Amino acid sequence: MAESNVMMKMDDKKGHQASKAMQVMVSGRIEGSKTYEGKRYTQVITPAADVYSRPQMVEIRSKVRLGDKGEEISVPCVLGGFQRKPYETKDKQTGEVVKVVPVEHTLDLIEE
């Protein structure tokens, strides 16, 4: 049921700009940035969804500087990710040893 609702929302593009798969618009305030191996990594804090939740912190990788600390930005990005090295841990409730495969998410600025 939920899957059909998602498909309906994706197909209903009236009045909305259609976005491509894996593209997101990131809006927020720049908290800092650093350069590493020729790439710029900008930390952005996003507005909280409501007064009872926390703001999210994301990091955007780009070739160019996105702005100064404290500046509000809204930029298009491509969402990506990769798996880290798997490890085993013990489930505290059952005592069973389980294999965990961490996944890292990345955001790359869409630069034209």
PDB file of N, CA and C in Angstrom:
ATOM      1  N   MET A   1       0.829  -1.191   0.000  1.00  0.00           N
ATOM      2  CA  MET A   1       0.000   0.000   0.000  1.00  0.00           C
ATOM      3  C   MET A   1       0.871   1.251   0.000  1.00  0.00           C
ATOM      4  N   ALA A   2       1.860   1.311   0.896  1.00  0.00           N
ATOM      5  CA  ALA A   2       2.725   2.490   0.968  1.00  0.00           C
ATOM      6  C   ALA A   2       3.499   2.669  -0.324  1.00  0.00           C
ATOM      7  N   GLU A   3       3.897   1.562  -0.948  1.00  0.00           N
ATOM      8  CA  GLU A   3       4.662   1.629  -2.198  1.00  0.00           C
ATOM      9  C   GLU A   3       3.828   2.281  -3.294  1.00  0.00           C
ATOM     10  N   SER A   4       2.526   1.958  -3.394  1.00  0.00           N
ATOM     11  CA  SER A   4       1.680   2.553  -4.420  1.00  0.00           C
ATOM     12  C   SER A   4       1.492   4.043  -4.174  1.00  0.00           C
ATOM     13  N   ASN A   5       1.421   4.470  -2.897  1.00  0.00           N
ATOM     14  CA  ASN A   5       1.316   5.890  -2.578  1.00  0.00           C
ATOM     15  C   ASN A   5       2.559   6.641  -3.011  1.00  0.00           C
ATOM     16  N   VAL A   6       3.735   6.056  -2.816  1.00  0.00           N
ATOM     17  CA  VAL A   6       4.977   6.680  -3.230  1.00  0.00           C
ATOM     18  C   VAL A   6       4.997   6.829  -4.739  1.00  0.00           C
ATOM     19  N   MET A   7       4.600   5.785  -5.457  1.00  0.00           N
ATOM     20  CA  MET A   7       4.574   5.846  -6.918  1.00  0.00           C
ATOM     21  C   MET A   7       3.607   6.910  -7.405  1.00  0.00           C
ATOM     22  N   MET A   8       2.449   7.042  -6.756  1.00  0.00           N
ATOM     23  CA  MET A   8       1.490   8.063  -7.156  1.00  0.00           C
ATOM     24  C   MET A   8       2.084   9.450  -6.975  1.00  0.00           C
ATOM     25  N   LYS A   9       2.758   9.682  -5.861  1.00  0.00           N
ATOM     26  CA  LYS A   9       3.353  10.986  -5.598  1.00  0.00           C
ATOM     27  C   LYS A   9       4.452  11.294  -6.608  1.00  0.00           C
ATOM     28  N   MET A  10       5.223  10.291  -6.996  1.00  0.00           N
ATOM     29  CA  MET A  10       6.287  10.496  -7.967  1.00  0.00           C
ATOM     30  C   MET A  10       5.698  10.806  -9.339  1.00  0.00           C
ATOM     31  N   ASP A  11       4.568  10.192  -9.692  1.00  0.00           N
ATOM     32  CA  ASP A  11       3.956  10.404 -10.995  1.00  0.00           C
ATOM     33  C   ASP A  11       3.193  11.726 -11.069  1.00  0.00           C
ATOM     34  N   ASP A  12       2.725  12.231  -9.942  1.00  0.00           N
ATOM     35  CA  ASP A  12       1.952  13.469  -9.916  1.00  0.00           C
ATOM     36  C   ASP A  12       2.895  14.662  -9.913  1.00  0.00           C
ATOM     37  N   LYS A  13       3.121  15.251 -11.093  1.00  0.00           N
ATOM     38  CA  LYS A  13       4.093  16.338 -11.214  1.00  0.00           C
ATOM     39  C   LYS A  13       3.428  17.664 -11.542  1.00  0.00           C
ATOM     40  N   LYS A  14       2.119  17.748 -11.436  1.00  0.00           N
ATOM     41  CA  LYS A  14       1.417  18.990 -11.743  1.00  0.00           C
ATOM     42  C   LYS A  14       1.806  20.062 -10.731  1.00  0.00           C
ATOM     43  N   GLY A  15       2.264  21.194 -11.233  1.00  0.00           N
ATOM     44  CA  GLY A  15       2.600  22.310 -10.355  1.00  0.00           C
ATOM     45  C   GLY A  15       3.911  22.156  -9.613  1.00  0.00           C
ATOM     46  N   HIS A  16       4.631  21.065  -9.826  1.00  0.00           N
ATOM     47  CA  HIS A  16       5.897  20.841  -9.141  1.00  0.00           C
ATOM     48  C   HIS A  16       6.998  20.621 -10.164  1.00  0.00           C
ATOM     49  N   GLN A  17       8.179  21.132  -9.869  1.00  0.00           N
ATOM     50  CA  GLN A  17       9.318  20.891 -10.748  1.00  0.00           C
ATOM     51  C   GLN A  17       9.764  19.445 -10.557  1.00  0.00           C
ATOM     52  N   ALA A  18       9.861  18.718 -11.643  1.00  0.00           N
ATOM     53  CA  ALA A  18      10.263  17.321 -11.566  1.00  0.00           C
ATOM     54  C   ALA A  18      11.745  17.240 -11.241  1.00  0.00           C
ATOM     55  N   SER A  19      12.112  16.426 -10.253  1.00  0.00           N
ATOM     56  CA  SER A  19      13.518  16.246  -9.925  1.00  0.00           C
ATOM     57  C   SER A  19      13.968  14.878 -10.418  1.00  0.00           C
ATOM     58  N   LYS A  20      15.232  14.778 -10.724  1.00  0.00           N
ATOM     59  CA  LYS A  20      15.787  13.513 -11.198  1.00  0.00           C
ATOM     60  C   LYS A  20      16.092  12.622 -10.001  1.00  0.00           C
ATOM     61  N   ALA A  21      16.211  11.331 -10.265  1.00  0.00           N
ATOM     62  CA  ALA A  21      16.506  10.373  -9.204  1.00  0.00           C
ATOM     63  C   ALA A  21      17.829  10.711  -8.538  1.00  0.00           C
ATOM     64  N   MET A  22      17.875  10.591  -7.239  1.00  0.00           N
ATOM     65  CA  MET A  22      19.055  10.791  -6.407  1.00  0.00           C
ATOM     66  C   MET A  22      19.493  12.257  -6.319  1.00  0.00           C
ATOM     67  N   GLN A  23      18.662  13.194  -6.740  1.00  0.00           N
ATOM     68  CA  GLN A  23      18.982  14.613  -6.602  1.00  0.00           C
ATOM     69  C   GLN A  23      18.139  15.202  -5.482  1.00  0.00           C
ATOM     70  N   VAL A  24      18.777  16.023  -4.660  1.00  0.00           N
ATOM     71  CA  VAL A  24      18.088  16.669  -3.543  1.00  0.00           C
ATOM     72  C   VAL A  24      18.478  18.136  -3.492  1.00  0.00           C
ATOM     73  N   MET A  25      17.589  18.962  -2.956  1.00  0.00           N
ATOM     74  CA  MET A  25      17.893  20.362  -2.726  1.00  0.00           C
ATOM     75  C   MET A  25      18.212  20.507  -1.240  1.00  0.00           C
ATOM     76  N   VAL A  26      19.392  21.020  -0.934  1.00  0.00           N
ATOM     77  CA  VAL A  26      19.801  21.195   0.458  1.00  0.00           C
ATOM     78  C   VAL A  26      19.747  22.677   0.789  1.00  0.00           C
ATOM     79  N   SER A  27      18.979  23.023   1.828  1.00  0.00           N
ATOM     80  CA  SER A  27      18.859  24.402   2.284  1.00  0.00           C
ATOM     81  C   SER A  27      19.256  24.470   3.742  1.00  0.00           C
ATOM     82  N   GLY A  28      20.036  25.491   4.088  1.00  0.00           N
ATOM     83  CA  GLY A  28      20.437  25.655   5.474  1.00  0.00           C
ATOM     84  C   GLY A  28      21.498  26.721   5.638  1.00  0.00           C
ATOM     85  N   ARG A  29      22.140  26.705   6.797  1.00  0.00           N
ATOM     86  CA  ARG A  29      23.156  27.705   7.140  1.00  0.00           C
ATOM     87  C   ARG A  29      24.526  27.046   7.202  1.00  0.00           C
ATOM     88  N   ILE A  30      25.504  27.690   6.585  1.00  0.00           N
ATOM     89  CA  ILE A  30      26.866  27.164   6.589  1.00  0.00           C
ATOM     90  C   ILE A  30      27.455  27.292   7.993  1.00  0.00           C
ATOM     91  N   GLU A  31      27.942  26.161   8.518  1.00  0.00           N
ATOM     92  CA  GLU A  31      28.557  26.132   9.844  1.00  0.00           C
ATOM     93  C   GLU A  31      30.079  26.127   9.771  1.00  0.00           C
ATOM     94  N   GLY A  32      30.627  25.743   8.622  1.00  0.00           N
ATOM     95  CA  GLY A  32      32.078  25.703   8.465  1.00  0.00           C
ATOM     96  C   GLY A  32      32.435  24.962   7.185  1.00  0.00           C
ATOM     97  N   SER A  33      33.719  25.027   6.832  1.00  0.00           N
ATOM     98  CA  SER A  33      34.174  24.286   5.659  1.00  0.00           C
ATOM     99  C   SER A  33      35.660  23.998   5.781  1.00  0.00           C
ATOM    100  N   LYS A  34      36.101  23.007   5.011  1.00  0.00           N
ATOM    101  CA  LYS A  34      37.514  22.645   4.995  1.00  0.00           C
ATOM    102  C   LYS A  34      37.855  22.141   3.599  1.00  0.00           C
ATOM    103  N   THR A  35      39.123  22.133   3.276  1.00  0.00           N
ATOM    104  CA  THR A  35      39.587  21.606   1.999  1.00  0.00           C
ATOM    105  C   THR A  35      40.438  20.383   2.264  1.00  0.00           C
ATOM    106  N   TYR A  36      40.212  19.339   1.461  1.00  0.00           N
ATOM    107  CA  TYR A  36      40.988  18.113   1.595  1.00  0.00           C
ATOM    108  C   TYR A  36      41.166  17.510   0.218  1.00  0.00           C
ATOM    109  N   GLU A  37      42.393  17.264  -0.168  1.00  0.00           N
ATOM    110  CA  GLU A  37      42.748  16.668  -1.455  1.00  0.00           C
ATOM    111  C   GLU A  37      42.038  17.345  -2.629  1.00  0.00           C
ATOM    112  N   GLY A  38      42.051  18.661  -2.629  1.00  0.00           N
ATOM    113  CA  GLY A  38      41.502  19.431  -3.741  1.00  0.00           C
ATOM    114  C   GLY A  38      40.000  19.595  -3.755  1.00  0.00           C
ATOM    115  N   LYS A  39      39.304  19.060  -2.770  1.00  0.00           N
ATOM    116  CA  LYS A  39      37.842  19.194  -2.687  1.00  0.00           C
ATOM    117  C   LYS A  39      37.472  20.038  -1.476  1.00  0.00           C
ATOM    118  N   ARG A  40      36.379  20.751  -1.570  1.00  0.00           N
ATOM    119  CA  ARG A  40      35.858  21.568  -0.480  1.00  0.00           C
ATOM    120  C   ARG A  40      34.727  20.794   0.190  1.00  0.00           C
ATOM    121  N   TYR A  41      34.747  20.718   1.512  1.00  0.00           N
ATOM    122  CA  TYR A  41      33.717  20.047   2.301  1.00  0.00           C
ATOM    123  C   TYR A  41      33.051  21.098   3.173  1.00  0.00           C
ATOM    124  N   THR A  42      31.767  21.363   2.914  1.00  0.00           N
ATOM    125  CA  THR A  42      31.035  22.417   3.619  1.00  0.00           C
ATOM    126  C   THR A  42      29.990  21.784   4.530  1.00  0.00           C
ATOM    127  N   GLN A  43      30.036  22.108   5.820  1.00  0.00           N
ATOM    128  CA  GLN A  43      29.063  21.615   6.789  1.00  0.00           C
ATOM    129  C   GLN A  43      27.883  22.590   6.808  1.00  0.00           C
ATOM    130  N   VAL A  44      26.678  22.034   6.630  1.00  0.00           N
ATOM    131  CA  VAL A  44      25.458  22.837   6.577  1.00  0.00           C
ATOM    132  C   VAL A  44      24.480  22.300   7.603  1.00  0.00           C
ATOM    133  N   ILE A  45      23.926  23.200   8.428  1.00  0.00           N
ATOM    134  CA  ILE A  45      22.892  22.819   9.383  1.00  0.00           C
ATOM    135  C   ILE A  45      21.555  23.212   8.773  1.00  0.00           C
ATOM    136  N   THR A  46      20.628  22.247   8.732  1.00  0.00           N
ATOM    137  CA  THR A  46      19.333  22.479   8.098  1.00  0.00           C
ATOM    138  C   THR A  46      18.295  22.847   9.152  1.00  0.00           C
ATOM    139  N   PRO A  47      17.232  23.518   8.747  1.00  0.00           N
ATOM    140  CA  PRO A  47      16.185  23.845   9.722  1.00  0.00           C
ATOM    141  C   PRO A  47      15.543  22.578  10.274  1.00  0.00           C
ATOM    142  N   ALA A  48      15.140  22.614  11.527  1.00  0.00           N
ATOM    143  CA  ALA A  48      14.442  21.476  12.133  1.00  0.00           C
ATOM    144  C   ALA A  48      13.065  21.329  11.491  1.00  0.00           C
ATOM    145  N   ALA A  49      12.572  20.100  11.425  1.00  0.00           N
ATOM    146  CA  ALA A  49      11.260  19.832  10.831  1.00  0.00           C
ATOM    147  C   ALA A  49      10.142  20.496  11.631  1.00  0.00           C
ATOM    148  N   ASP A  50      10.288  20.525  12.956  1.00  0.00           N
ATOM    149  CA  ASP A  50       9.307  21.179  13.822  1.00  0.00           C
ATOM    150  C   ASP A  50      10.006  21.604  15.120  1.00  0.00           C
ATOM    151  N   VAL A  51       9.275  22.237  16.008  1.00  0.00           N
ATOM    152  CA  VAL A  51       9.877  22.774  17.227  1.00  0.00           C
ATOM    153  C   VAL A  51      10.352  21.702  18.193  1.00  0.00           C
ATOM    154  N   TYR A  52       9.959  20.442  17.974  1.00  0.00           N
ATOM    155  CA  TYR A  52      10.332  19.366  18.888  1.00  0.00           C
ATOM    156  C   TYR A  52      11.446  18.474  18.354  1.00  0.00           C
ATOM    157  N   SER A  53      11.937  18.756  17.168  1.00  0.00           N
ATOM    158  CA  SER A  53      12.991  17.927  16.591  1.00  0.00           C
ATOM    159  C   SER A  53      14.286  18.722  16.444  1.00  0.00           C
ATOM    160  N   ARG A  54      15.364  18.001  16.196  1.00  0.00           N
ATOM    161  CA  ARG A  54      16.680  18.631  16.058  1.00  0.00           C
ATOM    162  C   ARG A  54      16.953  18.982  14.601  1.00  0.00           C
ATOM    163  N   PRO A  55      17.721  20.035  14.376  1.00  0.00           N
ATOM    164  CA  PRO A  55      18.168  20.304  13.004  1.00  0.00           C
ATOM    165  C   PRO A  55      19.169  19.239  12.575  1.00  0.00           C
ATOM    166  N   GLN A  56      19.251  18.986  11.286  1.00  0.00           N
ATOM    167  CA  GLN A  56      20.177  18.000  10.751  1.00  0.00           C
ATOM    168  C   GLN A  56      21.456  18.687  10.281  1.00  0.00           C
ATOM    169  N   MET A  57      22.567  17.978  10.397  1.00  0.00           N
ATOM    170  CA  MET A  57      23.855  18.483   9.909  1.00  0.00           C
ATOM    171  C   MET A  57      24.274  17.603   8.745  1.00  0.00           C
ATOM    172  N   VAL A  58      24.605  18.232   7.609  1.00  0.00           N
ATOM    173  CA  VAL A  58      25.069  17.500   6.439  1.00  0.00           C
ATOM    174  C   VAL A  58      26.370  18.123   5.958  1.00  0.00           C
ATOM    175  N   GLU A  59      27.099  17.373   5.142  1.00  0.00           N
ATOM    176  CA  GLU A  59      28.348  17.872   4.570  1.00  0.00           C
ATOM    177  C   GLU A  59      28.266  17.723   3.060  1.00  0.00           C
ATOM    178  N   ILE A  60      28.532  18.826   2.347  1.00  0.00           N
ATOM    179  CA  ILE A  60      28.448  18.848   0.891  1.00  0.00           C
ATOM    180  C   ILE A  60      29.853  18.934   0.317  1.00  0.00           C
ATOM    181  N   ARG A  61      30.162  18.027  -0.616  1.00  0.00           N
ATOM    182  CA  ARG A  61      31.459  18.018  -1.285  1.00  0.00           C
ATOM    183  C   ARG A  61      31.324  18.798  -2.595  1.00  0.00           C
ATOM    184  N   SER A  62      32.300  19.684  -2.869  1.00  0.00           N
ATOM    185  CA  SER A  62      32.244  20.486  -4.087  1.00  0.00           C
ATOM    186  C   SER A  62      33.640  20.892  -4.529  1.00  0.00           C
ATOM    187  N   LYS A  63      33.714  21.455  -5.733  1.00  0.00           N
ATOM    188  CA  LYS A  63      34.975  21.994  -6.237  1.00  0.00           C
ATOM    189  C   LYS A  63      35.132  23.454  -5.823  1.00  0.00           C
ATOM    190  N   VAL A  64      34.020  24.130  -5.611  1.00  0.00           N
ATOM    191  CA  VAL A  64      34.020  25.568  -5.308  1.00  0.00           C
ATOM    192  C   VAL A  64      33.549  25.836  -3.883  1.00  0.00           C
ATOM    193  N   ARG A  65      33.863  27.010  -3.404  1.00  0.00           N
ATOM    194  CA  ARG A  65      33.415  27.465  -2.080  1.00  0.00           C
ATOM    195  C   ARG A  65      31.944  27.842  -2.169  1.00  0.00           C
ATOM    196  N   LEU A  66      31.131  27.398  -1.219  1.00  0.00           N
ATOM    197  CA  LEU A  66      29.694  27.655  -1.258  1.00  0.00           C
ATOM    198  C   LEU A  66      29.290  28.953  -0.573  1.00  0.00           C
ATOM    199  N   GLY A  67      30.151  29.492   0.273  1.00  0.00           N
ATOM    200  CA  GLY A  67      29.825  30.731   0.971  1.00  0.00           C
ATOM    201  C   GLY A  67      30.576  30.840   2.277  1.00  0.00           C
ATOM    202  N   ASP A  68      30.249  31.887   3.031  1.00  0.00           N
ATOM    203  CA  ASP A  68      30.885  32.158   4.321  1.00  0.00           C
ATOM    204  C   ASP A  68      30.101  31.523   5.466  1.00  0.00           C
ATOM    205  N   LYS A  69      30.774  31.332   6.600  1.00  0.00           N
ATOM    206  CA  LYS A  69      30.118  30.802   7.791  1.00  0.00           C
ATOM    207  C   LYS A  69      28.963  31.722   8.182  1.00  0.00           C
ATOM    208  N   GLY A  70      27.810  31.117   8.468  1.00  0.00           N
ATOM    209  CA  GLY A  70      26.624  31.869   8.846  1.00  0.00           C
ATOM    210  C   GLY A  70      25.727  32.230   7.673  1.00  0.00           C
ATOM    211  N   GLU A  71      26.206  32.034   6.462  1.00  0.00           N
ATOM    212  CA  GLU A  71      25.429  32.366   5.272  1.00  0.00           C
ATOM    213  C   GLU A  71      24.390  31.284   4.991  1.00  0.00           C
ATOM    214  N   GLU A  72      23.177  31.708   4.599  1.00  0.00           N
ATOM    215  CA  GLU A  72      22.108  30.777   4.236  1.00  0.00           C
ATOM    216  C   GLU A  72      22.264  30.408   2.766  1.00  0.00           C
ATOM    217  N   ILE A  73      22.161  29.101   2.463  1.00  0.00           N
ATOM    218  CA  ILE A  73      22.294  28.638   1.087  1.00  0.00           C
ATOM    219  C   ILE A  73      21.184  27.659   0.745  1.00  0.00           C
ATOM    220  N   SER A  74      20.953  27.471  -0.533  1.00  0.00           N
ATOM    221  CA  SER A  74      20.052  26.453  -1.055  1.00  0.00           C
ATOM    222  C   SER A  74      20.691  25.967  -2.345  1.00  0.00           C
ATOM    223  N   VAL A  75      21.188  24.718  -2.343  1.00  0.00           N
ATOM    224  CA  VAL A  75      21.955  24.202  -3.476  1.00  0.00           C
ATOM    225  C   VAL A  75      21.491  22.802  -3.867  1.00  0.00           C
ATOM    226  N   PRO A  76      21.540  22.480  -5.177  1.00  0.00           N
ATOM    227  CA  PRO A  76      21.182  21.134  -5.622  1.00  0.00           C
ATOM    228  C   PRO A  76      22.360  20.180  -5.441  1.00  0.00           C
ATOM    229  N   CYS A  77      22.072  18.964  -5.008  1.00  0.00           N
ATOM    230  CA  CYS A  77      23.114  17.972  -4.754  1.00  0.00           C
ATOM    231  C   CYS A  77      22.681  16.611  -5.278  1.00  0.00           C
ATOM    232  N   VAL A  78      23.668  15.753  -5.485  1.00  0.00           N
ATOM    233  CA  VAL A  78      23.414  14.358  -5.833  1.00  0.00           C
ATOM    234  C   VAL A  78      23.688  13.530  -4.587  1.00  0.00           C
ATOM    235  N   LEU A  79      22.741  12.683  -4.223  1.00  0.00           N
ATOM    236  CA  LEU A  79      22.874  11.806  -3.068  1.00  0.00           C
ATOM    237  C   LEU A  79      23.589  10.535  -3.494  1.00  0.00           C
ATOM    238  N   GLY A  80      24.593  10.147  -2.747  1.00  0.00           N
ATOM    239  CA  GLY A  80      25.336   8.927  -3.031  1.00  0.00           C
ATOM    240  C   GLY A  80      25.644   8.195  -1.745  1.00  0.00           C
ATOM    241  N   GLY A  81      26.449   7.160  -1.844  1.00  0.00           N
ATOM    242  CA  GLY A  81      26.824   6.428  -0.648  1.00  0.00           C
ATOM    243  C   GLY A  81      27.632   5.192  -0.970  1.00  0.00           C
ATOM    244  N   PHE A  82      28.136   4.577   0.095  1.00  0.00           N
ATOM    245  CA  PHE A  82      28.949   3.372  -0.059  1.00  0.00           C
ATOM    246  C   PHE A  82      28.932   2.586   1.246  1.00  0.00           C
ATOM    247  N   GLN A  83      29.292   1.298   1.152  1.00  0.00           N
ATOM    248  CA  GLN A  83      29.348   0.442   2.332  1.00  0.00           C
ATOM    249  C   GLN A  83      30.732   0.516   2.954  1.00  0.00           C
ATOM    250  N   ARG A  84      30.774   0.516   4.268  1.00  0.00           N
ATOM    251  CA  ARG A  84      32.026   0.425   5.005  1.00  0.00           C
ATOM    252  C   ARG A  84      32.329  -1.045   5.304  1.00  0.00           C
ATOM    253  N   LYS A  85      33.448  -1.275   5.952  1.00  0.00           N
ATOM    254  CA  LYS A  85      33.865  -2.635   6.306  1.00  0.00           C
ATOM    255  C   LYS A  85      32.878  -3.231   7.322  1.00  0.00           C
ATOM    256  N   PRO A  86      32.381  -4.440   7.045  1.00  0.00           N
ATOM    257  CA  PRO A  86      31.450  -5.083   7.981  1.00  0.00           C
ATOM    258  C   PRO A  86      32.139  -5.483   9.293  1.00  0.00           C
ATOM    259  N   TYR A  87      31.363  -5.515  10.354  1.00  0.00           N
ATOM    260  CA  TYR A  87      31.877  -5.986  11.640  1.00  0.00           C
ATOM    261  C   TYR A  87      30.772  -6.745  12.367  1.00  0.00           C
ATOM    262  N   GLU A  88      31.173  -7.526  13.375  1.00  0.00           N
ATOM    263  CA  GLU A  88      30.210  -8.304  14.151  1.00  0.00           C
ATOM    264  C   GLU A  88      30.026  -7.675  15.524  1.00  0.00           C
ATOM    265  N   THR A  89      28.799  -7.765  16.023  1.00  0.00           N
ATOM    266  CA  THR A  89      28.472  -7.243  17.348  1.00  0.00           C
ATOM    267  C   THR A  89      27.435  -8.160  17.986  1.00  0.00           C
ATOM    268  N   LYS A  90      27.308  -8.064  19.291  1.00  0.00           N
ATOM    269  CA  LYS A  90      26.363  -8.916  20.021  1.00  0.00           C
ATOM    270  C   LYS A  90      25.099  -8.116  20.325  1.00  0.00           C
ATOM    271  N   ASP A  91      23.949  -8.691  19.969  1.00  0.00           N
ATOM    272  CA  ASP A  91      22.652  -8.081  20.259  1.00  0.00           C
ATOM    273  C   ASP A  91      22.429  -8.125  21.772  1.00  0.00           C
ATOM    274  N   LYS A  92      22.201  -6.982  22.402  1.00  0.00           N
ATOM    275  CA  LYS A  92      22.060  -6.906  23.862  1.00  0.00           C
ATOM    276  C   LYS A  92      20.821  -7.636  24.382  1.00  0.00           C
ATOM    277  N   GLN A  93      19.767  -7.694  23.596  1.00  0.00           N
ATOM    278  CA  GLN A  93      18.530  -8.336  24.037  1.00  0.00           C
ATOM    279  C   GLN A  93      18.563  -9.854  23.874  1.00  0.00           C
ATOM    280  N   THR A  94      19.091 -10.325  22.749  1.00  0.00           N
ATOM    281  CA  THR A  94      19.042 -11.764  22.472  1.00  0.00           C
ATOM    282  C   THR A  94      20.366 -12.476  22.709  1.00  0.00           C
ATOM    283  N   GLY A  95      21.470 -11.735  22.741  1.00  0.00           N
ATOM    284  CA  GLY A  95      22.787 -12.339  22.894  1.00  0.00           C
ATOM    285  C   GLY A  95      23.339 -12.901  21.591  1.00  0.00           C
ATOM    286  N   GLU A  96      22.567 -12.782  20.517  1.00  0.00           N
ATOM    287  CA  GLU A  96      22.981 -13.289  19.208  1.00  0.00           C
ATOM    288  C   GLU A  96      24.070 -12.385  18.608  1.00  0.00           C
ATOM    289  N   VAL A  97      25.060 -13.020  17.968  1.00  0.00           N
ATOM    290  CA  VAL A  97      26.099 -12.262  17.270  1.00  0.00           C
ATOM    291  C   VAL A  97      25.572 -11.947  15.869  1.00  0.00           C
ATOM    292  N   VAL A  98      25.540 -10.650  15.527  1.00  0.00           N
ATOM    293  CA  VAL A  98      25.015 -10.222  14.228  1.00  0.00           C
ATOM    294  C   VAL A  98      26.086  -9.469  13.446  1.00  0.00           C
ATOM    295  N   LYS A  99      25.998  -9.554  12.140  1.00  0.00           N
ATOM    296  CA  LYS A  99      26.922  -8.849  11.250  1.00  0.00           C
ATOM    297  C   LYS A  99      26.304  -7.498  10.885  1.00  0.00           C
ATOM    298  N   VAL A 100      27.060  -6.420  11.068  1.00  0.00           N
ATOM    299  CA  VAL A 100      26.608  -5.069  10.747  1.00  0.00           C
ATOM    300  C   VAL A 100      27.439  -4.541   9.583  1.00  0.00           C
ATOM    301  N   VAL A 101      26.760  -3.978   8.582  1.00  0.00           N
ATOM    302  CA  VAL A 101      27.443  -3.381   7.437  1.00  0.00           C
ATOM    303  C   VAL A 101      27.063  -1.899   7.410  1.00  0.00           C
ATOM    304  N   PRO A 102      27.939  -1.018   7.941  1.00  0.00           N
ATOM    305  CA  PRO A 102      27.622   0.412   7.963  1.00  0.00           C
ATOM    306  C   PRO A 102      27.573   0.999   6.547  1.00  0.00           C
ATOM    307  N   VAL A 103      26.678   1.965   6.353  1.00  0.00           N
ATOM    308  CA  VAL A 103      26.547   2.652   5.070  1.00  0.00           C
ATOM    309  C   VAL A 103      26.787   4.136   5.297  1.00  0.00           C
ATOM    310  N   GLU A 104      27.658   4.731   4.497  1.00  0.00           N
ATOM    311  CA  GLU A 104      27.936   6.168   4.550  1.00  0.00           C
ATOM    312  C   GLU A 104      27.192   6.847   3.411  1.00  0.00           C
ATOM    313  N   HIS A 105      26.582   7.990   3.685  1.00  0.00           N
ATOM    314  CA  HIS A 105      25.909   8.762   2.653  1.00  0.00           C
ATOM    315  C   HIS A 105      26.791   9.955   2.263  1.00  0.00           C
ATOM    316  N   THR A 106      26.727  10.323   0.992  1.00  0.00           N
ATOM    317  CA  THR A 106      27.484  11.471   0.501  1.00  0.00           C
ATOM    318  C   THR A 106      26.550  12.430  -0.212  1.00  0.00           C
ATOM    319  N   LEU A 107      26.910  13.716  -0.193  1.00  0.00           N
ATOM    320  CA  LEU A 107      26.210  14.743  -0.956  1.00  0.00           C
ATOM    321  C   LEU A 107      27.243  15.485  -1.790  1.00  0.00           C
ATOM    322  N   ASP A 108      27.077  15.462  -3.106  1.00  0.00           N
ATOM    323  CA  ASP A 108      27.966  16.173  -4.010  1.00  0.00           C
ATOM    324  C   ASP A 108      27.198  17.295  -4.683  1.00  0.00           C
ATOM    325  N   LEU A 109      27.756  18.498  -4.658  1.00  0.00           N
ATOM    326  CA  LEU A 109      27.140  19.648  -5.307  1.00  0.00           C
ATOM    327  C   LEU A 109      26.994  19.381  -6.796  1.00  0.00           C
ATOM    328  N   ILE A 110      25.846  19.734  -7.364  1.00  0.00           N
ATOM    329  CA  ILE A 110      25.682  19.624  -8.812  1.00  0.00           C
ATOM    330  C   ILE A 110      26.298  20.889  -9.408  1.00  0.00           C
ATOM    331  N   GLU A 111      27.454  20.708 -10.019  1.00  0.00           N
ATOM    332  CA  GLU A 111      28.197  21.826 -10.588  1.00  0.00           C
ATOM    333  C   GLU A 111      28.129  21.747 -12.104  1.00  0.00           C
ATOM    334  N   GLU A 112      27.703  22.821 -12.720  1.00  0.00           N
ATOM    335  CA  GLU A 112      27.557  22.806 -14.185  1.00  0.00           C
ATOM    336  C   GLU A 112      28.644  23.585 -14.868  1.00  0.00           C
TER     337      GLU A 112
END
